[in-house]
mmCIF file of C-alpha atoms in Angstrom:
data_model
loop_
_atom_site.group_PDB
_atom_site.id
_atom_site.type_symbol
_atom_site.label_atom_id
_atom_site.label_comp_id
_atom_site.label_asym_id
_atom_site.label_seq_id
_atom_site.Cartn_x
_atom_site.Cartn_y
_atom_site.Cartn_z
ATOM 1 C CA UNK A 953 28.786 -40.387 -9.975
ATOM 2 C CA UNK A 954 29.228 -38.806 -13.395
ATOM 3 C CA UNK A 955 25.957 -36.863 -13.267
ATOM 4 C CA UNK A 956 26.810 -35.205 -9.923
ATOM 5 C CA UNK A 957 30.242 -34.192 -11.222
ATOM 6 C CA UNK A 958 28.614 -32.761 -14.344
ATOM 7 C CA UNK A 959 26.282 -30.581 -12.273
ATOM 8 C CA UNK A 960 29.277 -29.188 -10.395
ATOM 9 C CA UNK A 961 30.889 -28.249 -13.717
ATOM 10 C CA UNK A 962 27.852 -26.100 -14.503
ATOM 11 C CA UNK A 963 28.769 -23.914 -11.533
ATOM 12 C CA UNK A 964 32.314 -23.267 -12.753
ATOM 13 C CA UNK A 965 32.991 -19.672 -13.824
ATOM 14 C CA UNK A 966 32.064 -19.325 -17.492
ATOM 15 C CA UNK A 967 29.929 -22.462 -17.621
ATOM 16 C CA UNK A 968 26.944 -20.793 -15.973
ATOM 17 C CA UNK A 969 26.094 -19.083 -19.278
ATOM 18 C CA UNK A 970 25.529 -20.495 -22.752
ATOM 19 C CA UNK A 971 28.852 -20.476 -24.629
ATOM 20 C CA UNK A 972 27.205 -19.070 -27.769
ATOM 21 C CA UNK A 973 24.485 -16.595 -26.769
ATOM 22 C CA UNK A 974 25.223 -15.871 -23.096
ATOM 23 C CA UNK A 975 21.852 -16.800 -21.614
ATOM 24 C CA UNK A 976 22.147 -17.977 -18.021
ATOM 25 C CA UNK A 977 21.460 -21.512 -16.830
ATOM 26 C CA UNK A 978 22.457 -23.744 -19.786
ATOM 27 C CA UNK A 979 21.106 -27.291 -19.503
ATOM 28 C CA UNK A 980 22.709 -28.827 -22.591
ATOM 29 C CA UNK A 981 26.286 -29.504 -23.646
ATOM 30 C CA UNK A 982 28.357 -30.448 -26.668
ATOM 31 C CA UNK A 983 30.345 -33.405 -25.424
ATOM 32 C CA UNK A 984 32.596 -33.314 -28.512
ATOM 33 C CA UNK A 985 33.459 -29.603 -28.206
ATOM 34 C CA UNK A 986 33.375 -29.311 -24.423
ATOM 35 C CA UNK A 987 30.904 -26.401 -24.051
ATOM 36 C CA UNK A 988 27.664 -25.876 -22.140
ATOM 37 C CA UNK A 989 24.724 -24.560 -24.141
ATOM 38 C CA UNK A 990 21.139 -23.372 -23.893
ATOM 39 C CA UNK A 991 18.346 -25.352 -25.541
ATOM 40 C CA UNK A 992 18.089 -23.062 -28.577
ATOM 41 C CA UNK A 993 21.809 -23.093 -29.343
ATOM 42 C CA UNK A 994 22.079 -26.833 -28.683
ATOM 43 C CA UNK A 995 19.426 -27.444 -31.359
ATOM 44 C CA UNK A 996 21.697 -25.703 -33.858
ATOM 45 C CA UNK A 997 24.698 -27.753 -32.690
ATOM 46 C CA UNK A 998 22.618 -30.891 -33.257
ATOM 47 C CA UNK A 999 22.648 -30.072 -36.973
ATOM 48 C CA UNK A 1000 26.465 -29.842 -37.056
ATOM 49 C CA UNK A 1001 26.754 -33.608 -37.162
ATOM 50 C CA UNK A 1002 30.424 -33.697 -38.161
ATOM 51 C CA UNK A 1003 31.408 -31.046 -35.615
ATOM 52 C CA UNK A 1004 29.243 -31.193 -32.510
ATOM 53 C CA UNK A 1005 27.218 -33.785 -30.638
ATOM 54 C CA UNK A 1006 24.925 -32.688 -27.812
ATOM 55 C CA UNK A 1007 23.318 -34.123 -24.694
ATOM 56 C CA UNK A 1008 21.064 -32.847 -21.949
ATOM 57 C CA UNK A 1009 22.923 -32.291 -18.692
ATOM 58 C CA UNK A 1010 19.836 -33.454 -16.794
ATOM 59 C CA UNK A 1011 17.928 -36.008 -18.854
ATOM 60 C CA UNK A 1012 20.710 -37.939 -20.639
ATOM 61 C CA UNK A 1013 23.249 -40.452 -19.346
ATOM 62 C CA UNK A 1014 26.906 -39.375 -19.051
ATOM 63 C CA UNK A 1015 29.928 -41.577 -18.471
ATOM 64 C CA UNK A 1016 33.083 -40.645 -16.564
ATOM 65 C CA UNK A 1017 35.152 -40.159 -19.704
ATOM 66 C CA UNK A 1018 32.683 -37.640 -21.155
ATOM 67 C CA UNK A 1019 32.507 -35.687 -17.904
ATOM 68 C CA UNK A 1020 36.316 -35.617 -17.659
ATOM 69 C CA UNK A 1021 36.455 -34.238 -21.194
ATOM 70 C CA UNK A 1022 34.007 -31.460 -20.264
ATOM 71 C CA UNK A 1023 36.078 -30.701 -17.158
ATOM 72 C CA UNK A 1024 39.280 -30.445 -19.211
ATOM 73 C CA UNK A 1025 37.734 -27.769 -21.439
ATOM 74 C CA UNK A 1026 34.604 -25.793 -20.526
ATOM 75 C CA UNK A 1027 33.228 -22.593 -21.956
ATOM 76 C CA UNK A 1028 36.146 -20.280 -21.163
ATOM 77 C CA UNK A 1029 38.801 -22.486 -22.754
ATOM 78 C CA UNK A 1030 36.768 -23.302 -25.844
ATOM 79 C CA UNK A 1031 35.767 -19.680 -26.413
ATOM 80 C CA UNK A 1032 39.406 -18.613 -26.085
ATOM 81 C CA UNK A 1033 40.191 -20.958 -28.972
ATOM 82 C CA UNK A 1034 37.227 -20.496 -31.304
ATOM 83 C CA UNK A 1035 36.705 -16.754 -30.686
ATOM 84 C CA UNK A 1036 40.377 -15.762 -30.676
ATOM 85 C CA UNK A 1037 40.160 -13.427 -33.680
ATOM 86 C CA UNK A 1038 36.510 -12.289 -33.801
ATOM 87 C CA UNK A 1039 36.556 -8.874 -35.507
ATOM 88 C CA UNK A 1040 35.290 -6.106 -33.200
ATOM 89 C CA UNK A 1041 32.433 -5.284 -35.574
ATOM 90 C CA UNK A 1042 31.189 -8.887 -35.905
ATOM 91 C CA UNK A 1043 27.816 -9.235 -34.236
ATOM 92 C CA UNK A 1044 27.707 -11.635 -31.297
ATOM 93 C CA UNK A 1045 24.135 -12.862 -30.788
ATOM 94 C CA UNK A 1046 22.185 -12.234 -27.633
ATOM 95 C CA UNK A 1047 19.579 -14.571 -26.093
ATOM 96 C CA UNK A 1048 16.631 -12.903 -27.870
ATOM 97 C CA UNK A 1049 18.187 -12.770 -31.332
ATOM 98 C CA UNK A 1050 16.615 -14.599 -34.254
ATOM 99 C CA UNK A 1051 17.565 -18.054 -35.498
ATOM 100 C CA UNK A 1052 19.627 -17.035 -38.531
ATOM 101 C CA UNK A 1053 21.944 -14.833 -36.454
ATOM 102 C CA UNK A 1054 22.513 -17.562 -33.863
ATOM 103 C CA UNK A 1055 23.031 -20.283 -36.458
ATOM 104 C CA UNK A 1056 25.557 -18.404 -38.567
ATOM 105 C CA UNK A 1057 27.519 -17.353 -35.474
ATOM 106 C CA UNK A 1058 27.729 -20.979 -34.351
ATOM 107 C CA UNK A 1059 28.633 -22.242 -37.821
ATOM 108 C CA UNK A 1060 31.243 -19.509 -38.249
ATOM 109 C CA UNK A 1061 32.849 -20.457 -34.918
ATOM 110 C CA UNK A 1062 32.915 -24.230 -34.994
ATOM 111 C CA UNK A 1063 32.141 -25.408 -38.524
ATOM 112 C CA UNK A 1064 33.993 -22.841 -40.631
ATOM 113 C CA UNK A 1065 36.419 -21.869 -37.834
ATOM 114 C CA UNK A 1066 36.550 -18.297 -39.106
ATOM 115 C CA UNK A 1067 37.921 -16.828 -35.893
ATOM 116 C CA UNK A 1068 40.778 -19.206 -35.083
ATOM 117 C CA UNK A 1069 43.106 -17.806 -37.736
ATOM 118 C CA UNK A 1070 43.109 -14.252 -39.090
ATOM 119 C CA UNK A 1071 43.593 -15.452 -42.669
ATOM 120 C CA UNK A 1072 40.206 -17.193 -42.570
ATOM 121 C CA UNK A 1073 38.292 -13.928 -42.304
ATOM 122 C CA UNK A 1074 35.345 -13.794 -44.676
ATOM 123 C CA UNK A 1075 34.834 -11.053 -47.310
ATOM 124 C CA UNK A 1076 32.689 -9.065 -44.863
ATOM 125 C CA UNK A 1077 35.982 -7.546 -43.716
ATOM 126 C CA UNK A 1078 37.028 -6.423 -47.199
ATOM 127 C CA UNK A 1079 35.215 -3.061 -47.307
ATOM 128 C CA UNK A 1080 33.422 -3.970 -50.544
ATOM 129 C CA UNK A 1081 30.556 -6.332 -51.232
ATOM 130 C CA UNK A 1082 28.448 -6.905 -54.322
ATOM 131 C CA UNK A 1083 25.564 -9.306 -54.800
ATOM 132 C CA UNK A 1084 21.915 -9.928 -55.575
ATOM 133 C CA UNK A 1085 19.271 -9.702 -52.865
ATOM 134 C CA UNK A 1086 15.500 -9.912 -52.884
ATOM 135 C CA UNK A 1087 14.076 -6.441 -52.183
ATOM 136 C CA UNK A 1088 10.491 -5.484 -51.430
ATOM 137 C CA UNK A 1089 9.044 -2.931 -53.826
ATOM 138 C CA UNK A 1090 8.106 0.383 -52.247
ATOM 139 C CA UNK A 1091 4.733 0.595 -53.988
ATOM 140 C CA UNK A 1092 3.692 -2.894 -55.150
ATOM 141 C CA UNK A 1093 4.946 -4.882 -52.170
ATOM 142 C CA UNK A 1094 6.534 -7.593 -54.337
ATOM 143 C CA UNK A 1095 10.014 -8.919 -53.646
ATOM 144 C CA UNK A 1096 12.230 -8.652 -56.713
ATOM 145 C CA UNK A 1097 15.915 -9.369 -57.239
ATOM 146 C CA UNK A 1098 18.114 -6.287 -57.102
ATOM 147 C CA UNK A 1099 21.861 -5.814 -57.310
ATOM 148 C CA UNK A 1100 23.410 -4.247 -54.216
ATOM 149 C CA UNK A 1101 26.875 -2.755 -53.837
ATOM 150 C CA UNK A 1102 28.406 -1.825 -50.486
ATOM 151 C CA UNK A 1103 31.513 0.330 -50.806
ATOM 152 C CA UNK A 1104 33.391 1.462 -47.732
ATOM 153 C CA UNK A 1105 35.625 3.623 -49.937
ATOM 154 C CA UNK A 1106 32.622 5.509 -51.323
ATOM 155 C CA UNK A 1107 30.847 5.428 -47.972
ATOM 156 C CA UNK A 1108 27.646 4.107 -49.493
ATOM 157 C CA UNK A 1109 25.230 1.254 -50.076
ATOM 158 C CA UNK A 1110 23.631 1.304 -53.541
ATOM 159 C CA UNK A 1111 21.042 -0.830 -55.244
ATOM 160 C CA UNK A 1112 20.216 -1.164 -58.928
ATOM 161 C CA UNK A 1113 16.995 -2.231 -60.655
ATOM 162 C CA UNK A 1114 19.034 -3.607 -63.580
ATOM 163 C CA UNK A 1115 21.946 -5.959 -63.012
ATOM 164 C CA UNK A 1116 24.007 -4.164 -65.669
ATOM 165 C CA UNK A 1117 22.738 -0.706 -64.754
ATOM 166 C CA UNK A 1118 25.230 2.086 -64.276
ATOM 167 C CA UNK A 1119 22.983 4.435 -62.330
ATOM 168 C CA UNK A 1120 21.737 3.207 -58.945
ATOM 169 C CA UNK A 1121 18.090 3.430 -58.010
ATOM 170 C CA UNK A 1122 19.148 4.680 -54.588
ATOM 171 C CA UNK A 1123 22.349 5.544 -52.759
ATOM 172 C CA UNK A 1124 22.451 5.374 -48.975
ATOM 173 C CA UNK A 1125 25.254 6.819 -46.884
ATOM 174 C CA UNK A 1126 26.931 4.295 -44.607
ATOM 175 C CA UNK A 1127 26.801 6.900 -41.848
ATOM 176 C CA UNK A 1128 22.979 6.800 -41.899
ATOM 177 C CA UNK A 1129 22.296 3.046 -42.075
ATOM 178 C CA UNK A 1130 20.815 0.865 -39.370
ATOM 179 C CA UNK A 1131 20.433 -2.822 -40.294
ATOM 180 C CA UNK A 1132 18.219 -4.993 -38.093
ATOM 181 C CA UNK A 1133 16.899 -8.512 -38.598
ATOM 182 C CA UNK A 1134 13.104 -8.664 -38.881
ATOM 183 C CA UNK A 1135 12.151 -12.229 -39.909
ATOM 184 C CA UNK A 1136 8.636 -12.098 -38.460
ATOM 185 C CA UNK A 1137 7.782 -8.694 -39.902
ATOM 186 C CA UNK A 1138 9.185 -9.501 -43.353
ATOM 187 C CA UNK A 1139 7.823 -13.045 -43.367
ATOM 188 C CA UNK A 1140 11.172 -14.652 -44.211
ATOM 189 C CA UNK A 1141 13.625 -16.274 -41.748
ATOM 190 C CA UNK A 1142 16.466 -14.310 -43.386
ATOM 191 C CA UNK A 1143 14.637 -10.971 -43.538
ATOM 192 C CA UNK A 1144 16.730 -7.858 -42.948
ATOM 193 C CA UNK A 1145 15.406 -4.311 -42.546
ATOM 194 C CA UNK A 1146 17.692 -1.442 -43.527
ATOM 195 C CA UNK A 1147 16.589 1.913 -42.128
ATOM 196 C CA UNK A 1148 18.148 5.275 -42.926
ATOM 197 C CA UNK A 1149 17.310 8.953 -42.837
ATOM 198 C CA UNK A 1150 16.398 10.646 -46.096
ATOM 199 C CA UNK A 1151 16.021 14.402 -45.662
ATOM 200 C CA UNK A 1152 15.604 13.784 -41.906
ATOM 201 C CA UNK A 1153 12.736 11.362 -42.564
ATOM 202 C CA UNK A 1154 12.801 7.607 -42.061
ATOM 203 C CA UNK A 1155 13.121 5.323 -45.093
ATOM 204 C CA UNK A 1156 12.922 1.531 -44.842
ATOM 205 C CA UNK A 1157 14.287 -1.079 -47.243
ATOM 206 C CA UNK A 1158 13.277 -4.715 -46.701
ATOM 207 C CA UNK A 1159 15.514 -7.441 -48.129
ATOM 208 C CA UNK A 1160 16.348 -11.116 -47.765
ATOM 209 C CA UNK A 1161 18.504 -13.837 -49.288
ATOM 210 C CA UNK A 1162 17.718 -17.534 -49.579
ATOM 211 C CA UNK A 1163 20.977 -18.426 -47.837
ATOM 212 C CA UNK A 1164 21.339 -17.520 -44.170
ATOM 213 C CA UNK A 1165 25.104 -17.157 -44.431
ATOM 214 C CA UNK A 1166 24.779 -14.649 -47.257
ATOM 215 C CA UNK A 1167 22.387 -12.306 -45.437
ATOM 216 C CA UNK A 1168 24.401 -12.470 -42.196
ATOM 217 C CA UNK A 1169 27.566 -11.697 -44.182
ATOM 218 C CA UNK A 1170 25.829 -8.629 -45.634
ATOM 219 C CA UNK A 1171 24.779 -7.606 -42.150
ATOM 220 C CA UNK A 1172 28.324 -7.880 -40.819
ATOM 221 C CA UNK A 1173 29.750 -6.184 -43.912
ATOM 222 C CA UNK A 1174 27.522 -3.164 -43.182
ATOM 223 C CA UNK A 1175 28.636 -3.219 -39.552
ATOM 224 C CA UNK A 1176 32.289 -3.400 -40.672
ATOM 225 C CA UNK A 1177 31.870 -0.404 -42.976
ATOM 226 C CA UNK A 1178 30.149 1.567 -40.216
ATOM 227 C CA UNK A 1179 32.845 0.593 -37.735
ATOM 228 C CA UNK A 1180 35.598 1.946 -39.970
ATOM 229 C CA UNK A 1181 33.544 5.094 -40.682
ATOM 230 C CA UNK A 1182 33.160 5.753 -36.943
ATOM 231 C CA UNK A 1183 36.871 5.113 -36.341
ATOM 232 C CA UNK A 1184 37.553 8.069 -38.645
ATOM 233 C CA UNK A 1185 34.643 10.217 -37.473
ATOM 234 C CA UNK A 1186 35.423 9.741 -33.775
ATOM 235 C CA UNK A 1187 39.228 9.471 -33.484
ATOM 236 C CA UNK A 1188 40.452 8.351 -30.111
ATOM 237 C CA UNK A 1189 37.201 6.573 -29.224
ATOM 238 C CA UNK A 1190 37.401 3.118 -27.716
ATOM 239 C CA UNK A 1191 36.253 0.193 -29.870
ATOM 240 C CA UNK A 1192 33.713 -0.775 -27.195
ATOM 241 C CA UNK A 1193 32.024 2.631 -27.553
ATOM 242 C CA UNK A 1194 32.002 2.490 -31.355
ATOM 243 C CA UNK A 1195 30.505 -0.997 -31.422
ATOM 244 C CA UNK A 1196 27.359 0.374 -29.770
ATOM 245 C CA UNK A 1197 26.825 2.623 -32.804
ATOM 246 C CA UNK A 1198 27.031 -0.035 -35.535
ATOM 247 C CA UNK A 1199 23.503 -1.430 -35.448
ATOM 248 C CA UNK A 1200 20.627 -1.624 -33.019
ATOM 249 C CA UNK A 1201 17.327 -3.364 -32.541
ATOM 250 C CA UNK A 1202 14.343 -1.179 -31.821
ATOM 251 C CA UNK A 1203 13.377 -0.929 -28.179
ATOM 252 C CA UNK A 1204 9.679 -1.520 -28.906
ATOM 253 C CA UNK A 1205 7.455 -2.211 -31.946
ATOM 254 C CA UNK A 1206 3.790 -3.013 -32.361
ATOM 255 C CA UNK A 1207 0.343 -1.684 -33.177
ATOM 256 C CA UNK A 1208 -1.236 1.255 -31.382
ATOM 257 C CA UNK A 1209 -4.158 3.502 -32.259
ATOM 258 C CA UNK A 1210 -3.415 7.176 -32.843
ATOM 259 C CA UNK A 1211 -5.435 10.337 -33.350
ATOM 260 C CA UNK A 1212 -4.477 13.498 -35.223
ATOM 261 C CA UNK A 1213 -2.975 16.805 -34.000
ATOM 262 C CA UNK A 1214 -6.370 18.387 -33.233
ATOM 263 C CA UNK A 1215 -7.240 15.290 -31.176
ATOM 264 C CA UNK A 1216 -10.746 15.322 -32.593
ATOM 265 C CA UNK A 1217 -10.149 12.889 -35.457
ATOM 266 C CA UNK A 1218 -10.983 9.229 -35.092
ATOM 267 C CA UNK A 1219 -8.218 6.966 -33.846
ATOM 268 C CA UNK A 1220 -6.510 4.907 -36.554
ATOM 269 C CA UNK A 1221 -4.468 1.742 -36.197
ATOM 270 C CA UNK A 1222 -0.765 2.362 -36.806
ATOM 271 C CA UNK A 1223 2.371 0.227 -36.648
ATOM 272 C CA UNK A 1224 4.703 2.010 -34.248
ATOM 273 C CA UNK A 1225 8.478 1.688 -33.942
ATOM 274 C CA UNK A 1226 10.474 3.265 -31.130
ATOM 275 C CA UNK A 1227 14.152 3.946 -31.838
ATOM 276 C CA UNK A 1228 15.811 4.647 -28.499
ATOM 277 C CA UNK A 1229 19.169 5.680 -29.979
ATOM 278 C CA UNK A 1230 17.665 8.355 -32.231
ATOM 279 C CA UNK A 1231 14.921 9.233 -29.711
ATOM 280 C CA UNK A 1232 12.211 8.854 -32.339
ATOM 281 C CA UNK A 1233 8.809 7.211 -32.386
ATOM 282 C CA UNK A 1234 7.833 6.381 -35.977
ATOM 283 C CA UNK A 1235 4.364 5.291 -37.006
ATOM 284 C CA UNK A 1236 3.337 3.534 -40.219
ATOM 285 C CA UNK A 1237 0.090 2.474 -41.823
ATOM 286 C CA UNK A 1238 1.632 -0.949 -42.481
ATOM 287 C CA UNK A 1239 4.693 -2.590 -40.848
ATOM 288 C CA UNK A 1240 6.362 -2.898 -44.274
ATOM 289 C CA UNK A 1241 5.808 0.675 -45.442
ATOM 290 C CA UNK A 1242 8.846 2.335 -46.967
ATOM 291 C CA UNK A 1243 8.125 5.708 -45.344
ATOM 292 C CA UNK A 1244 6.722 6.627 -41.949
ATOM 293 C CA UNK A 1245 3.429 8.528 -41.897
ATOM 294 C CA UNK A 1246 4.799 10.551 -39.026
ATOM 295 C CA UNK A 1247 7.493 10.750 -36.368
ATOM 296 C CA UNK A 1248 7.674 12.059 -32.826
ATOM 297 C CA UNK A 1249 10.902 13.244 -31.224
ATOM 298 C CA UNK A 1250 11.245 12.093 -27.610
ATOM 299 C CA UNK A 1251 13.432 14.540 -25.712
ATOM 300 C CA UNK A 1252 14.522 14.854 -22.089
ATOM 301 C CA UNK A 1253 12.177 15.515 -19.164
ATOM 302 C CA UNK A 1254 13.961 18.801 -18.384
ATOM 303 C CA UNK A 1255 12.900 20.122 -21.792
ATOM 304 C CA UNK A 1256 9.159 19.600 -21.478
ATOM 305 C CA UNK A 1257 8.808 15.960 -22.533
ATOM 306 C CA UNK A 1258 6.729 13.524 -20.514
ATOM 307 C CA UNK A 1259 4.552 10.448 -20.852
ATOM 308 C CA UNK A 1260 1.427 9.627 -18.856
ATOM 309 C CA UNK A 1261 -0.885 6.694 -18.591
ATOM 310 C CA UNK A 1262 -4.376 7.370 -19.955
ATOM 311 C CA UNK A 1263 -5.990 9.942 -22.251
ATOM 312 C CA UNK A 1264 -7.284 13.456 -21.490
ATOM 313 C CA UNK A 1265 -10.867 13.694 -20.317
ATOM 314 C CA UNK A 1266 -13.370 14.015 -23.140
ATOM 315 C CA UNK A 1267 -11.222 12.171 -25.690
ATOM 316 C CA UNK A 1268 -13.416 10.294 -28.165
ATOM 317 C CA UNK A 1269 -13.037 7.945 -31.104
ATOM 318 C CA UNK A 1270 -10.752 5.310 -29.601
ATOM 319 C CA UNK A 1271 -11.564 1.592 -29.477
ATOM 320 C CA UNK A 1272 -8.601 0.338 -27.470
ATOM 321 C CA UNK A 1273 -8.939 1.219 -23.804
ATOM 322 C CA UNK A 1274 -5.358 1.608 -22.583
ATOM 323 C CA UNK A 1275 -4.284 5.114 -23.449
ATOM 324 C CA UNK A 1276 -0.913 6.849 -23.534
ATOM 325 C CA UNK A 1277 -0.354 10.611 -23.654
ATOM 326 C CA UNK A 1278 3.029 11.864 -24.851
ATOM 327 C CA UNK A 1279 3.641 15.541 -24.126
ATOM 328 C CA UNK A 1280 6.237 17.567 -26.038
ATOM 329 C CA UNK A 1281 6.982 21.316 -25.796
ATOM 330 C CA UNK A 1282 4.792 21.915 -28.857
ATOM 331 C CA UNK A 1283 1.850 19.507 -28.557
ATOM 332 C CA UNK A 1284 0.479 16.296 -27.143
ATOM 333 C CA UNK A 1285 0.268 12.945 -28.920
ATOM 334 C CA UNK A 1286 -2.476 10.482 -28.018
ATOM 335 C CA UNK A 1287 -2.136 6.727 -28.471
ATOM 336 C CA UNK A 1288 -4.145 3.728 -27.294
ATOM 337 C CA UNK A 1289 -3.134 0.098 -26.785
ATOM 338 C CA UNK A 1290 -5.285 -2.996 -27.039
ATOM 339 C CA UNK A 1291 -3.799 -4.627 -23.920
ATOM 340 C CA UNK A 1292 -2.672 -3.213 -20.603
ATOM 341 C CA UNK A 1293 0.619 -5.148 -20.817
ATOM 342 C CA UNK A 1294 1.431 -3.391 -24.101
ATOM 343 C CA UNK A 1295 0.560 -0.022 -22.580
ATOM 344 C CA UNK A 1296 2.927 -0.575 -19.668
ATOM 345 C CA UNK A 1297 5.746 -1.756 -21.941
ATOM 346 C CA UNK A 1298 5.386 1.314 -24.168
ATOM 347 C CA UNK A 1299 5.289 3.681 -21.186
ATOM 348 C CA UNK A 1300 8.371 2.046 -19.667
ATOM 349 C CA UNK A 1301 10.224 2.372 -22.988
ATOM 350 C CA UNK A 1302 9.259 6.054 -23.363
ATOM 351 C CA UNK A 1303 10.322 6.810 -19.799
ATOM 352 C CA UNK A 1304 13.735 5.213 -20.341
ATOM 353 C CA UNK A 1305 14.376 7.644 -23.219
ATOM 354 C CA UNK A 1306 12.940 10.705 -21.485
ATOM 355 C CA UNK A 1307 15.217 10.067 -18.495
ATOM 356 C CA UNK A 1308 18.361 9.903 -20.665
ATOM 357 C CA UNK A 1309 20.397 13.066 -21.222
ATOM 358 C CA UNK A 1310 20.547 14.455 -24.746
ATOM 359 C CA UNK A 1311 23.735 14.640 -26.821
ATOM 360 C CA UNK A 1312 24.602 17.320 -29.417
ATOM 361 C CA UNK A 1313 23.170 15.238 -32.277
ATOM 362 C CA UNK A 1314 19.891 14.957 -30.392
ATOM 363 C CA UNK A 1315 19.583 18.750 -30.246
ATOM 364 C CA UNK A 1316 20.074 18.917 -34.019
ATOM 365 C CA UNK A 1317 17.284 16.391 -34.529
ATOM 366 C CA UNK A 1318 15.024 18.195 -32.051
ATOM 367 C CA UNK A 1319 15.542 21.489 -33.865
ATOM 368 C CA UNK A 1320 14.577 19.847 -37.148
ATOM 369 C CA UNK A 1321 11.366 18.457 -35.666
ATOM 370 C CA UNK A 1322 10.418 21.885 -34.287
ATOM 371 C CA UNK A 1323 10.816 23.509 -37.714
ATOM 372 C CA UNK A 1324 9.617 20.573 -39.784
ATOM 373 C CA UNK A 1325 7.223 21.749 -42.495
#
């Protein structure tokens, strides 16, 4: 009974999660590599024709030899081989990550075998990277080719409008960068958003490359540079703590309506982004705007910050019915959501930040917001 034996293997420690993204309950397997996979990761394996061949653990037929092969390996053994030398900064995809991140992780592991031997490490570990990426113009919205240079030694990411230009159009400190994949927002499967602070205000750069490997290598090169920066800035810190600082996805994004500080202006539709790590809500006229129209610092509940469902009585000018009131020590901010589910998700996200204690850097940011011109 090969099928019954296969189902028992799914209960073995390590096999109960996808070998590549960690989602629970995998129902597929690579019977040439010996790993159990989720549907999304198995679809990527199906394209590695010379490396991996996949079957459903429920719908497909298995013979005794194939099941014995799976039993001789399994997720723990295969990961120990193919992930032996994954650099600490290299991003390991999670279940909700986009396709390009998953695919390049899987190809790096099994197809290119980058992590079996240290000498196969890609140039993302070198501390320097130079290349041409498509960048969205700040004003015209067109994507044009720009030369980018990442230098760990100089602690910066630069881009140039001319390929032979000596003076960069912009220089961004590695310490301030947050790269995050945004394929849906950018409208390209390899779209990457680079966010940084410029004079304490948010600045966005939107880029992509035609090749998935190239953009993921840039992403990991930025993470590598930030990892080495934090190793110097926070001596004695554990790698596991530093890894949390390298890049982050935003806890919540989407459209809300917002009114002005006097709360008498009409509500206007704004694209809102909540950065839990920096405790900031940013709002934009358009999702691809280079600069935020405004930002709200979200402090701790002990310092006068709170969030409530609904809007104050007498509020006018809103079209969307599901209101949110954010209270800070200085003023209130009024937002409205189109759907109740969105309202509850936003409120839950705000509450998770308000309940978290503030660190010294948070107090610096709060002080800036209080004295912001």
